[in-house]
Amino acid sequence: MEKKIALIHGDGIGPEIVDEAVRVLNKTADTFGHKFAYTPVLMGGIAIDETGVPLPDETLKVCRESDSVLLGAVGGPKWDKGAGNMRPEAGLLGIRSALGLYANLRPAKLLAPLAEACPLKRSITDKGLDLLIVRELIGGAYFGEKRTFTDERGFKTATDEMKYSDFEIERICRTAFELAKKRRGKVTSVDKANVLDTSRLWRGIAHKVSGEYPDIDYEDMLVDNTAMQLVRDPSHFDVIVTENLFGDILSDEASMITGSLGMIPSASLADGAFGLYEPVHGSAPDIAGTGKANPIATILSAAMMLRFSFGMQAEADAVESAVNKVLEAGYRTADIMSEGCRLVDCKDMGGLITDNIA
Ligand code: NAD
């Protein structure tokens, strides 16, 4: 099979981790008889420096002509003082919206070799930690009208409108139920229906969609309770579906309880097979260029690309199993290092995983 992949290296550790994921993809292509063609494009701080905008039109054009997009990370202190629409993160919001990437999938799974890195008690994690957060990605407060003004009393005031329409809620709920069919068959829809109108609309539609999936175990949960249950008993959850802002916060909490931000991949999907794949962490400017970056989240994001955009299940399994083998053999980057393990840098970790693709 031949596939076109747009590569966005981005800023900070972005280029280092994307290079390792490409090595793994190339070995996978050789092993399974595929051909992947890459087109590097600019986004984020480097795009501001080189073109004056965080998301050049050329980048969107190449992404639209590709089968999927692999992204490292964007942002850094150098660009923090720019106006909102001139920051690297504006590129991120812009690309999600322009490509219609409304479903963000973030798995949080505790891998056996990393059990020690999990900050939760063994008595909690022994019950299992393997959940998937399905976050609505192009609606809600991040995309609503924003205003900073002086009100009639003379106070400086800001508002961010949180807005959802029925079709946006319905399609993300359907994504969650479809994914639950392939997992343990349970969906938790998270909202704040005791306070917010958007959440009451959300809950009504989630109930309606749940009626179409009688075999899926369904529940609603308030977001504050969900934040608590995630650390009290994460084994309670299989698929969590929620709106943009709640999903942003809960998915970082879920990543942290698996041990390291450097381990968690994500997929952002549009209708059909197109998707953008990226690690959940940022550009880690504090360790950029030191070789300390953990490339595993990006490599696992590439595995999600193989699975969700290219329908290559065996190939995705091969990448995930190579990651497991390397961790089981005791190799660790600095962020997941523990006693008795062997410390390796970003390139070595990428090389070891590449060598274990079979
Ligand atoms: P961060 O995720 O970049 O870093 C948080 C901490 O985790 C740092 O100590 C970092 O060294 C460490 N870390 C992150 N990824 C790692 C990896 N792969 N291996 C080893 N250690 C890793 O978050 P931050 O420091 O809050 O943000 C830094 C920049 O990244 C900011 O400009 C922010 O806006 C941006 N950001 C971008 C994205 C994205 O591109 N999707 C997401 C979040 C933050």
mmCIF file of C-alpha atoms and ligand atoms in Angstrom:
data_model
loop_
_atom_site.group_PDB
_atom_site.id
_atom_site.type_symbol
_atom_site.label_atom_id
_atom_site.label_comp_id
_atom_site.label_asym_id
_atom_site.label_seq_id
_atom_site.Cartn_x
_atom_site.Cartn_y
_atom_site.Cartn_z
ATOM 1 C CA MET A 1 0.000 0.000 0.000
ATOM 2 C CA GLU A 2 1.240 3.536 -0.766
ATOM 3 C CA LYS A 3 0.393 6.374 1.630
ATOM 4 C CA LYS A 4 1.185 10.085 1.725
ATOM 5 C CA ILE A 5 2.067 11.524 5.127
ATOM 6 C CA ALA A 6 2.450 15.244 5.886
ATOM 7 C CA LEU A 7 5.134 15.752 8.558
ATOM 8 C CA ILE A 8 4.977 18.705 10.940
ATOM 9 C CA HIS A 9 8.141 18.654 13.045
ATOM 10 C CA GLY A 10 7.266 21.885 14.885
ATOM 11 C CA ASP A 11 9.316 23.374 17.704
ATOM 12 C CA GLY A 12 11.388 22.322 20.729
ATOM 13 C CA ILE A 13 11.743 18.535 20.857
ATOM 14 C CA GLY A 14 9.331 18.192 17.885
ATOM 15 C CA PRO A 15 11.993 17.520 15.218
ATOM 16 C CA GLU A 16 13.820 14.949 17.409
ATOM 17 C CA ILE A 17 10.745 12.858 18.213
ATOM 18 C CA VAL A 18 9.251 13.010 14.709
ATOM 19 C CA ASP A 19 12.546 11.766 13.218
ATOM 20 C CA GLU A 20 12.403 8.682 15.454
ATOM 21 C CA ALA A 21 8.762 7.982 14.550
ATOM 22 C CA VAL A 22 9.687 8.187 10.853
ATOM 23 C CA ARG A 23 12.469 5.618 11.360
ATOM 24 C CA VAL A 24 9.929 3.280 12.952
ATOM 25 C CA LEU A 25 7.400 3.894 10.147
ATOM 26 C CA ASN A 26 10.052 3.212 7.486
ATOM 27 C CA LYS A 27 11.039 -0.094 9.080
ATOM 28 C CA THR A 28 7.353 -1.028 9.358
ATOM 29 C CA ALA A 29 6.827 -0.178 5.671
ATOM 30 C CA ASP A 30 9.844 -2.331 4.663
ATOM 31 C CA THR A 31 8.731 -5.220 6.860
ATOM 32 C CA PHE A 32 5.147 -5.279 5.598
ATOM 33 C CA GLY A 33 5.728 -4.219 1.958
ATOM 34 C CA HIS A 34 4.288 -0.675 2.036
ATOM 35 C CA LYS A 35 5.576 2.668 0.797
ATOM 36 C CA PHE A 36 5.186 5.847 2.825
ATOM 37 C CA ALA A 37 5.976 9.190 1.144
ATOM 38 C CA TYR A 38 6.592 12.130 3.502
ATOM 39 C CA THR A 39 6.201 15.853 2.869
ATOM 40 C CA PRO A 40 7.621 18.084 5.626
ATOM 41 C CA VAL A 41 5.606 21.275 6.263
ATOM 42 C CA LEU A 42 5.853 24.185 8.700
ATOM 43 C CA MET A 43 3.614 25.016 11.645
ATOM 44 C CA GLY A 44 4.035 26.771 15.000
ATOM 45 C CA GLY A 45 6.963 28.956 16.055
ATOM 46 C CA ILE A 46 9.221 27.910 13.204
ATOM 47 C CA ALA A 47 6.447 28.830 10.740
ATOM 48 C CA ILE A 48 6.131 32.276 12.389
ATOM 49 C CA ASP A 49 9.893 32.761 12.010
ATOM 50 C CA GLU A 50 10.053 31.594 8.404
ATOM 51 C CA THR A 51 6.713 32.742 6.939
ATOM 52 C CA GLY A 52 5.258 35.251 9.420
ATOM 53 C CA VAL A 53 2.211 33.103 10.355
ATOM 54 C CA PRO A 54 1.789 30.006 12.572
ATOM 55 C CA LEU A 55 -0.193 28.034 9.970
ATOM 56 C CA PRO A 56 0.822 28.807 6.364
ATOM 57 C CA ASP A 57 -1.709 28.051 3.577
ATOM 58 C CA GLU A 58 0.865 25.745 1.976
ATOM 59 C CA THR A 59 0.813 23.567 5.110
ATOM 60 C CA LEU A 60 -2.956 23.145 4.954
ATOM 61 C CA LYS A 61 -2.761 22.410 1.217
ATOM 62 C CA VAL A 62 -0.171 19.643 1.698
ATOM 63 C CA CYS A 63 -2.142 18.184 4.645
ATOM 64 C CA ARG A 64 -5.331 18.091 2.556
ATOM 65 C CA GLU A 65 -3.470 16.281 -0.237
ATOM 66 C CA SER A 66 -2.062 13.699 2.203
ATOM 67 C CA ASP A 67 -3.623 10.577 3.718
ATOM 68 C CA SER A 68 -2.710 11.702 7.232
ATOM 69 C CA VAL A 69 -0.557 14.097 9.256
ATOM 70 C CA LEU A 70 2.123 13.335 11.857
ATOM 71 C CA LEU A 71 2.883 16.222 14.221
ATOM 72 C CA GLY A 72 5.618 16.626 16.858
ATOM 73 C CA ALA A 73 4.713 19.643 18.998
ATOM 74 C CA VAL A 74 4.659 23.420 18.719
ATOM 75 C CA GLY A 75 5.372 26.371 21.001
ATOM 76 C CA GLY A 76 8.092 27.807 23.172
ATOM 77 C CA PRO A 77 9.014 30.851 25.255
ATOM 78 C CA LYS A 78 10.390 32.678 22.190
ATOM 79 C CA TRP A 79 6.866 33.133 20.813
ATOM 80 C CA ASP A 80 4.920 33.516 24.089
ATOM 81 C CA LYS A 81 4.539 37.277 23.866
ATOM 82 C CA GLY A 82 2.856 37.392 20.458
ATOM 83 C CA ALA A 83 -0.817 38.285 19.991
ATOM 84 C CA GLY A 84 -3.243 35.342 20.388
ATOM 85 C CA ASN A 85 -3.529 34.669 16.646
ATOM 86 C CA MET A 86 0.246 34.948 16.181
ATOM 87 C CA ARG A 87 1.200 32.291 18.707
ATOM 88 C CA PRO A 88 2.293 28.783 17.722
ATOM 89 C CA GLU A 89 -0.809 27.344 19.485
ATOM 90 C CA ALA A 90 -3.031 29.303 17.063
ATOM 91 C CA GLY A 91 -1.604 26.980 14.402
ATOM 92 C CA LEU A 92 -2.838 23.981 16.385
ATOM 93 C CA LEU A 93 -6.395 25.282 16.825
ATOM 94 C CA GLY A 94 -6.392 26.447 13.194
ATOM 95 C CA ILE A 95 -5.334 23.104 11.716
ATOM 96 C CA ARG A 96 -7.858 21.147 13.812
ATOM 97 C CA SER A 97 -10.677 23.394 12.669
ATOM 98 C CA ALA A 98 -9.574 23.717 9.007
ATOM 99 C CA LEU A 99 -9.241 19.942 8.610
ATOM 100 C CA GLY A 100 -12.504 19.203 10.490
ATOM 101 C CA LEU A 101 -10.699 17.108 13.125
ATOM 102 C CA TYR A 102 -13.545 16.929 15.604
ATOM 103 C CA ALA A 103 -12.716 13.691 17.438
ATOM 104 C CA ASN A 104 -9.618 13.568 19.626
ATOM 105 C CA LEU A 105 -8.763 10.096 20.905
ATOM 106 C CA ARG A 106 -6.374 9.814 23.829
ATOM 107 C CA PRO A 107 -5.748 6.347 25.207
ATOM 108 C CA ALA A 108 -4.399 6.109 28.752
ATOM 109 C CA LYS A 109 -3.044 2.683 29.517
ATOM 110 C CA LEU A 110 -0.639 1.588 32.215
ATOM 111 C CA LEU A 111 1.996 -0.609 30.556
ATOM 112 C CA ALA A 112 3.178 -3.412 32.830
ATOM 113 C CA PRO A 113 6.909 -2.549 32.608
ATOM 114 C CA LEU A 114 6.113 1.019 33.756
ATOM 115 C CA ALA A 115 3.934 0.125 36.742
ATOM 116 C CA GLU A 116 6.521 1.714 39.044
ATOM 117 C CA ALA A 117 6.202 5.090 37.265
ATOM 118 C CA CYS A 118 2.489 5.348 38.098
ATOM 119 C CA PRO A 119 1.851 7.776 40.970
ATOM 120 C CA LEU A 120 -1.236 5.840 42.150
ATOM 121 C CA LYS A 121 -1.136 3.131 44.835
ATOM 122 C CA ARG A 122 -0.603 -0.430 43.667
ATOM 123 C CA SER A 123 -3.948 -1.401 45.252
ATOM 124 C CA ILE A 124 -5.652 0.955 42.783
ATOM 125 C CA THR A 125 -3.694 0.108 39.627
ATOM 126 C CA ASP A 126 -3.898 -3.636 40.257
ATOM 127 C CA LYS A 127 -7.561 -3.321 39.217
ATOM 128 C CA GLY A 128 -6.391 -2.107 35.764
ATOM 129 C CA LEU A 129 -5.889 1.198 33.987
ATOM 130 C CA ASP A 130 -6.838 1.112 30.314
ATOM 131 C CA LEU A 131 -9.192 3.849 29.178
ATOM 132 C CA LEU A 132 -9.825 6.000 26.138
ATOM 133 C CA ILE A 133 -10.805 9.651 26.288
ATOM 134 C CA VAL A 134 -12.816 10.851 23.291
ATOM 135 C CA ARG A 135 -12.674 14.645 23.360
ATOM 136 C CA GLU A 136 -14.685 16.982 21.114
ATOM 137 C CA LEU A 137 -11.963 19.083 19.508
ATOM 138 C CA ILE A 138 -13.367 21.919 17.418
ATOM 139 C CA GLY A 139 -16.224 23.353 19.487
ATOM 140 C CA GLY A 140 -16.895 24.770 22.952
ATOM 141 C CA ALA A 141 -15.075 27.567 24.750
ATOM 142 C CA TYR A 142 -11.852 27.263 22.719
ATOM 143 C CA PHE A 143 -13.670 28.224 19.526
ATOM 144 C CA GLY A 144 -16.496 30.459 20.836
ATOM 145 C CA GLU A 145 -16.478 34.238 20.629
ATOM 146 C CA LYS A 146 -13.778 35.835 22.798
ATOM 147 C CA ARG A 147 -13.932 39.346 24.142
ATOM 148 C CA THR A 148 -11.908 41.487 26.547
ATOM 149 C CA PHE A 149 -13.553 44.803 27.403
ATOM 150 C CA THR A 150 -14.236 47.344 30.130
ATOM 151 C CA ASP A 151 -17.723 46.809 31.505
ATOM 152 C CA GLU A 152 -20.251 49.482 32.484
ATOM 153 C CA ARG A 153 -18.818 49.586 36.040
ATOM 154 C CA GLY A 154 -15.327 50.259 34.677
ATOM 155 C CA PHE A 155 -13.948 46.755 35.422
ATOM 156 C CA LYS A 156 -11.711 45.053 32.875
ATOM 157 C CA THR A 157 -13.702 41.965 31.889
ATOM 158 C CA ALA A 158 -13.247 38.963 29.570
ATOM 159 C CA THR A 159 -15.680 36.367 28.194
ATOM 160 C CA ASP A 160 -15.228 33.125 26.239
ATOM 161 C CA GLU A 161 -18.449 31.816 24.789
ATOM 162 C CA MET A 162 -19.029 28.068 25.193
ATOM 163 C CA LYS A 163 -21.272 26.966 22.342
ATOM 164 C CA TYR A 164 -22.358 23.555 21.052
ATOM 165 C CA SER A 165 -24.885 22.534 18.404
ATOM 166 C CA ASP A 166 -26.739 19.220 18.413
ATOM 167 C CA PHE A 167 -24.933 17.787 15.351
ATOM 168 C CA GLU A 168 -21.507 18.402 16.927
ATOM 169 C CA ILE A 169 -22.509 16.494 20.057
ATOM 170 C CA GLU A 170 -24.190 13.708 18.157
ATOM 171 C CA ARG A 171 -21.226 12.909 15.901
ATOM 172 C CA ILE A 172 -18.679 12.798 18.757
ATOM 173 C CA CYS A 173 -21.001 10.606 20.867
ATOM 174 C CA ARG A 174 -21.414 8.244 17.927
ATOM 175 C CA THR A 175 -17.596 8.043 17.586
ATOM 176 C CA ALA A 176 -17.365 7.103 21.270
ATOM 177 C CA PHE A 177 -20.036 4.386 21.053
ATOM 178 C CA GLU A 178 -18.462 2.892 17.919
ATOM 179 C CA LEU A 179 -15.059 2.753 19.661
ATOM 180 C CA ALA A 180 -16.618 1.210 22.787
ATOM 181 C CA LYS A 181 -17.922 -1.666 20.619
ATOM 182 C CA LYS A 182 -14.290 -2.581 19.861
ATOM 183 C CA ARG A 183 -13.239 -2.248 23.525
ATOM 184 C CA ARG A 184 -14.953 -3.303 26.758
ATOM 185 C CA GLY A 185 -18.382 -1.932 25.784
ATOM 186 C CA LYS A 186 -18.821 0.951 28.225
ATOM 187 C CA VAL A 187 -19.285 4.706 27.648
ATOM 188 C CA THR A 188 -19.197 7.432 30.313
ATOM 189 C CA SER A 189 -20.453 10.789 29.023
ATOM 190 C CA VAL A 190 -18.987 13.634 31.069
ATOM 191 C CA ASP A 191 -20.699 17.007 31.482
ATOM 192 C CA LYS A 192 -21.670 19.688 33.998
ATOM 193 C CA ALA A 193 -25.415 19.390 33.425
ATOM 194 C CA ASN A 194 -26.225 20.678 36.929
ATOM 195 C CA VAL A 195 -24.921 24.123 35.884
ATOM 196 C CA LEU A 196 -24.399 24.548 32.132
ATOM 197 C CA ASP A 197 -26.961 24.729 29.326
ATOM 198 C CA THR A 198 -24.432 23.311 26.835
ATOM 199 C CA SER A 199 -24.097 20.304 29.157
ATOM 200 C CA ARG A 200 -27.864 19.801 29.397
ATOM 201 C CA LEU A 201 -28.046 19.758 25.581
ATOM 202 C CA TRP A 202 -25.045 17.397 25.571
ATOM 203 C CA ARG A 203 -26.667 15.008 28.044
ATOM 204 C CA GLY A 204 -29.958 14.851 26.122
ATOM 205 C CA ILE A 205 -28.191 13.982 22.886
ATOM 206 C CA ALA A 206 -25.829 11.490 24.530
ATOM 207 C CA HIS A 207 -28.927 9.702 25.909
ATOM 208 C CA LYS A 208 -30.538 9.660 22.470
ATOM 209 C CA VAL A 209 -27.412 8.180 20.838
ATOM 210 C CA SER A 210 -27.067 5.625 23.658
ATOM 211 C CA GLY A 211 -30.540 4.345 22.682
ATOM 212 C CA GLU A 212 -29.044 3.217 19.353
ATOM 213 C CA TYR A 213 -26.439 1.098 21.171
ATOM 214 C CA PRO A 214 -28.363 -1.184 23.566
ATOM 215 C CA ASP A 215 -25.318 -3.447 24.009
ATOM 216 C CA ILE A 216 -23.144 -0.633 25.334
ATOM 217 C CA ASP A 217 -23.214 0.050 29.052
ATOM 218 C CA TYR A 218 -23.876 3.816 29.360
ATOM 219 C CA GLU A 219 -23.659 6.356 32.197
ATOM 220 C CA ASP A 220 -23.477 10.151 32.692
ATOM 221 C CA MET A 221 -20.997 11.652 35.123
ATOM 222 C CA LEU A 222 -20.361 15.224 36.232
ATOM 223 C CA VAL A 223 -16.892 16.481 35.329
ATOM 224 C CA ASP A 224 -15.833 17.241 38.922
ATOM 225 C CA ASN A 225 -16.777 13.730 40.001
ATOM 226 C CA THR A 226 -14.933 12.281 36.971
ATOM 227 C CA ALA A 227 -11.718 14.102 37.941
ATOM 228 C CA MET A 228 -12.014 12.464 41.364
ATOM 229 C CA GLN A 229 -12.943 8.973 40.122
ATOM 230 C CA LEU A 230 -9.965 8.959 37.728
ATOM 231 C CA VAL A 231 -7.580 8.856 40.679
ATOM 232 C CA ARG A 232 -9.861 6.889 43.030
ATOM 233 C CA ASP A 233 -10.647 4.023 40.655
ATOM 234 C CA PRO A 234 -9.607 4.454 36.992
ATOM 235 C CA SER A 235 -10.633 0.842 36.301
ATOM 236 C CA HIS A 236 -14.231 2.142 36.415
ATOM 237 C CA PHE A 237 -13.755 3.682 32.944
ATOM 238 C CA ASP A 238 -13.551 2.285 29.434
ATOM 239 C CA VAL A 239 -14.488 5.099 26.986
ATOM 240 C CA ILE A 240 -15.025 8.634 28.308
ATOM 241 C CA VAL A 241 -16.673 11.106 25.912
ATOM 242 C CA THR A 242 -16.692 14.807 26.689
ATOM 243 C CA GLU A 243 -16.537 18.349 25.346
ATOM 244 C CA ASN A 244 -13.358 20.234 24.427
ATOM 245 C CA LEU A 245 -12.364 22.033 27.660
ATOM 246 C CA PHE A 246 -13.305 19.192 30.047
ATOM 247 C CA GLY A 247 -11.534 16.733 27.726
ATOM 248 C CA ASP A 248 -8.356 18.814 27.668
ATOM 249 C CA ILE A 249 -8.092 18.760 31.451
ATOM 250 C CA LEU A 250 -9.237 15.178 32.073
ATOM 251 C CA SER A 251 -6.950 13.748 29.391
ATOM 252 C CA ASP A 252 -3.862 15.348 30.952
ATOM 253 C CA GLU A 253 -4.916 13.927 34.317
ATOM 254 C CA ALA A 254 -5.378 10.511 32.711
ATOM 255 C CA SER A 255 -1.949 10.686 31.030
ATOM 256 C CA MET A 256 -0.239 11.582 34.253
ATOM 257 C CA ILE A 257 -1.650 8.602 36.118
ATOM 258 C CA THR A 258 -0.088 6.301 33.527
ATOM 259 C CA GLY A 259 3.362 7.503 34.589
ATOM 260 C CA SER A 260 4.682 9.921 31.984
ATOM 261 C CA LEU A 261 3.450 12.476 29.531
ATOM 262 C CA GLY A 262 6.162 11.181 27.194
ATOM 263 C CA MET A 263 4.248 7.904 26.700
ATOM 264 C CA ILE A 264 0.790 9.053 25.572
ATOM 265 C CA PRO A 265 -0.206 9.232 21.905
ATOM 266 C CA SER A 266 -3.282 10.827 20.362
ATOM 267 C CA ALA A 267 -5.327 10.789 17.187
ATOM 268 C CA SER A 268 -7.533 13.609 15.926
ATOM 269 C CA LEU A 269 -9.986 12.295 13.370
ATOM 270 C CA ALA A 270 -12.216 13.862 10.741
ATOM 271 C CA ASP A 271 -15.071 12.051 8.987
ATOM 272 C CA GLY A 272 -13.613 9.182 6.968
ATOM 273 C CA ALA A 273 -10.083 7.888 7.417
ATOM 274 C CA PHE A 274 -8.151 11.169 7.556
ATOM 275 C CA GLY A 275 -6.442 12.001 10.837
ATOM 276 C CA LEU A 276 -3.730 14.018 12.545
ATOM 277 C CA TYR A 277 -1.534 12.126 14.988
ATOM 278 C CA GLU A 278 0.564 13.695 17.732
ATOM 279 C CA PRO A 279 1.880 13.038 21.230
ATOM 280 C CA VAL A 280 -0.207 14.657 23.994
ATOM 281 C CA HIS A 281 2.798 16.460 25.458
ATOM 282 C CA GLY A 282 4.108 19.846 24.336
ATOM 283 C CA SER A 283 7.411 20.925 22.809
ATOM 284 C CA ALA A 284 9.351 20.543 26.098
ATOM 285 C CA PRO A 285 11.681 23.520 25.447
ATOM 286 C CA ASP A 286 13.504 22.739 28.716
ATOM 287 C CA ILE A 287 15.038 19.577 27.210
ATOM 288 C CA ALA A 288 15.090 20.422 23.480
ATOM 289 C CA GLY A 289 18.409 19.500 21.850
ATOM 290 C CA THR A 290 19.670 17.526 24.866
ATOM 291 C CA GLY A 291 18.669 14.078 23.580
ATOM 292 C CA LYS A 292 16.518 13.580 26.693
ATOM 293 C CA ALA A 293 13.149 13.567 24.863
ATOM 294 C CA ASN A 294 11.137 10.375 25.022
ATOM 295 C CA PRO A 295 9.994 9.564 21.464
ATOM 296 C CA ILE A 296 7.544 6.807 22.518
ATOM 297 C CA ALA A 297 4.372 8.971 22.540
ATOM 298 C CA THR A 298 5.118 10.029 18.947
ATOM 299 C CA ILE A 299 5.955 6.467 17.900
ATOM 300 C CA LEU A 300 2.688 5.235 19.446
ATOM 301 C CA SER A 301 0.888 8.087 17.639
ATOM 302 C CA ALA A 302 2.342 6.720 14.389
ATOM 303 C CA ALA A 303 0.940 3.304 15.404
ATOM 304 C CA MET A 304 -2.496 4.910 15.830
ATOM 305 C CA MET A 305 -2.099 6.364 12.325
ATOM 306 C CA LEU A 306 -1.446 2.903 10.938
ATOM 307 C CA ARG A 307 -4.517 1.561 12.758
ATOM 308 C CA PHE A 308 -7.085 4.332 12.269
ATOM 309 C CA SER A 309 -6.139 6.050 8.976
ATOM 310 C CA PHE A 310 -4.515 3.207 7.033
ATOM 311 C CA GLY A 311 -6.439 0.206 8.426
ATOM 312 C CA MET A 312 -3.111 -1.577 9.086
ATOM 313 C CA GLN A 313 -3.894 -3.523 12.246
ATOM 314 C CA ALA A 314 -0.975 -6.012 12.144
ATOM 315 C CA GLU A 315 1.465 -3.174 11.438
ATOM 316 C CA ALA A 316 0.125 -1.121 14.373
ATOM 317 C CA ASP A 317 0.355 -4.204 16.628
ATOM 318 C CA ALA A 318 3.980 -4.680 15.490
ATOM 319 C CA VAL A 319 4.921 -1.131 16.534
ATOM 320 C CA GLU A 320 3.142 -1.390 19.908
ATOM 321 C CA SER A 321 4.714 -4.734 20.596
ATOM 322 C CA ALA A 322 8.199 -3.385 19.697
ATOM 323 C CA VAL A 323 7.685 -0.587 22.263
ATOM 324 C CA ASN A 324 6.686 -3.151 24.885
ATOM 325 C CA LYS A 325 9.693 -5.374 24.132
ATOM 326 C CA VAL A 326 12.145 -2.496 24.514
ATOM 327 C CA LEU A 327 10.558 -1.435 27.824
ATOM 328 C CA GLU A 328 10.472 -5.020 29.071
ATOM 329 C CA ALA A 329 14.193 -5.293 28.230
ATOM 330 C CA GLY A 330 14.736 -2.432 30.705
ATOM 331 C CA TYR A 331 15.595 0.473 28.377
ATOM 332 C CA ARG A 332 14.324 3.872 29.563
ATOM 333 C CA THR A 333 14.592 7.544 28.605
ATOM 334 C CA ALA A 334 15.235 9.937 31.509
ATOM 335 C CA ASP A 335 11.538 10.773 32.131
ATOM 336 C CA ILE A 336 10.624 7.124 32.835
ATOM 337 C CA MET A 337 13.935 5.998 34.322
ATOM 338 C CA SER A 338 13.826 3.777 37.393
ATOM 339 C CA GLU A 339 16.324 1.758 39.402
ATOM 340 C CA GLY A 340 17.970 -1.154 37.616
ATOM 341 C CA CYS A 341 17.014 0.111 34.135
ATOM 342 C CA ARG A 342 19.329 1.262 31.324
ATOM 343 C CA LEU A 343 19.239 4.961 30.437
ATOM 344 C CA VAL A 344 19.107 5.711 26.695
ATOM 345 C CA ASP A 345 18.638 8.915 24.712
ATOM 346 C CA CYS A 346 15.949 9.784 22.177
ATOM 347 C CA LYS A 347 17.848 8.397 19.161
ATOM 348 C CA ASP A 348 18.800 5.163 20.919
ATOM 349 C CA MET A 349 15.198 4.599 22.025
ATOM 350 C CA GLY A 350 13.998 5.161 18.440
ATOM 351 C CA GLY A 351 16.692 2.795 17.129
ATOM 352 C CA LEU A 352 15.860 0.047 19.638
ATOM 353 C CA ILE A 353 12.151 0.196 18.782
ATOM 354 C CA THR A 354 12.965 0.197 15.038
ATOM 355 C CA ASP A 355 15.172 -2.894 15.497
ATOM 356 C CA ASN A 356 12.337 -4.701 17.278
ATOM 357 C CA ILE A 357 9.738 -4.283 14.502
ATOM 358 C CA ALA A 358 9.008 -7.764 13.219
HETATM 359 P P1 NAD B 1 5.329 20.105 27.927
HETATM 360 O O1 NAD B 1 4.438 18.933 27.711
HETATM 361 O O2 NAD B 1 6.101 20.567 26.750
HETATM 362 O O3 NAD B 1 6.370 19.773 29.095
HETATM 363 C C1 NAD B 1 5.988 19.473 30.424
HETATM 364 C C2 NAD B 1 7.112 18.711 31.122
HETATM 365 O O4 NAD B 1 7.156 17.377 30.589
HETATM 366 C C3 NAD B 1 8.487 19.308 30.856
HETATM 367 O O5 NAD B 1 9.282 19.152 32.015
HETATM 368 C C4 NAD B 1 9.064 18.481 29.725
HETATM 369 O O6 NAD B 1 10.475 18.402 29.728
HETATM 370 C C5 NAD B 1 8.425 17.113 29.991
HETATM 371 N N1 NAD B 1 8.188 16.396 28.753
HETATM 372 C C6 NAD B 1 7.215 16.637 27.835
HETATM 373 N N2 NAD B 1 7.329 15.793 26.817
HETATM 374 C C7 NAD B 1 8.369 14.997 27.074
HETATM 375 C C8 NAD B 1 8.980 13.928 26.366
HETATM 376 N N3 NAD B 1 8.550 13.477 25.186
HETATM 377 N N4 NAD B 1 10.050 13.323 26.920
HETATM 378 C C9 NAD B 1 10.519 13.732 28.124
HETATM 379 N N5 NAD B 1 9.974 14.722 28.835
HETATM 380 C C10 NAD B 1 8.918 15.357 28.310
HETATM 381 O O7 NAD B 1 4.403 21.275 28.507
HETATM 382 P P2 NAD B 1 4.763 22.801 28.827
HETATM 383 O O8 NAD B 1 6.136 22.891 29.374
HETATM 384 O O9 NAD B 1 3.613 23.286 29.591
HETATM 385 O O10 NAD B 1 4.722 23.520 27.405
HETATM 386 C C11 NAD B 1 5.861 23.777 26.598
HETATM 387 C C12 NAD B 1 5.408 24.368 25.266
HETATM 388 O O11 NAD B 1 4.650 23.387 24.540
HETATM 389 C C13 NAD B 1 4.482 25.579 25.451
HETATM 390 O O12 NAD B 1 4.825 26.535 24.456
HETATM 391 C C14 NAD B 1 3.100 25.016 25.193
HETATM 392 O O13 NAD B 1 2.193 25.964 24.700
HETATM 393 C C15 NAD B 1 3.402 23.964 24.144
HETATM 394 N N6 NAD B 1 2.403 22.866 24.043
HETATM 395 C C16 NAD B 1 2.197 22.376 22.792
HETATM 396 C C17 NAD B 1 1.336 21.309 22.634
HETATM 397 C C18 NAD B 1 1.174 20.736 21.252
HETATM 398 O O14 NAD B 1 1.963 21.025 20.373
HETATM 399 N N7 NAD B 1 0.179 19.887 21.030
HETATM 400 C C19 NAD B 1 0.680 20.743 23.745
HETATM 401 C C20 NAD B 1 0.958 21.261 25.011
HETATM 402 C C21 NAD B 1 1.836 22.335 25.159
#
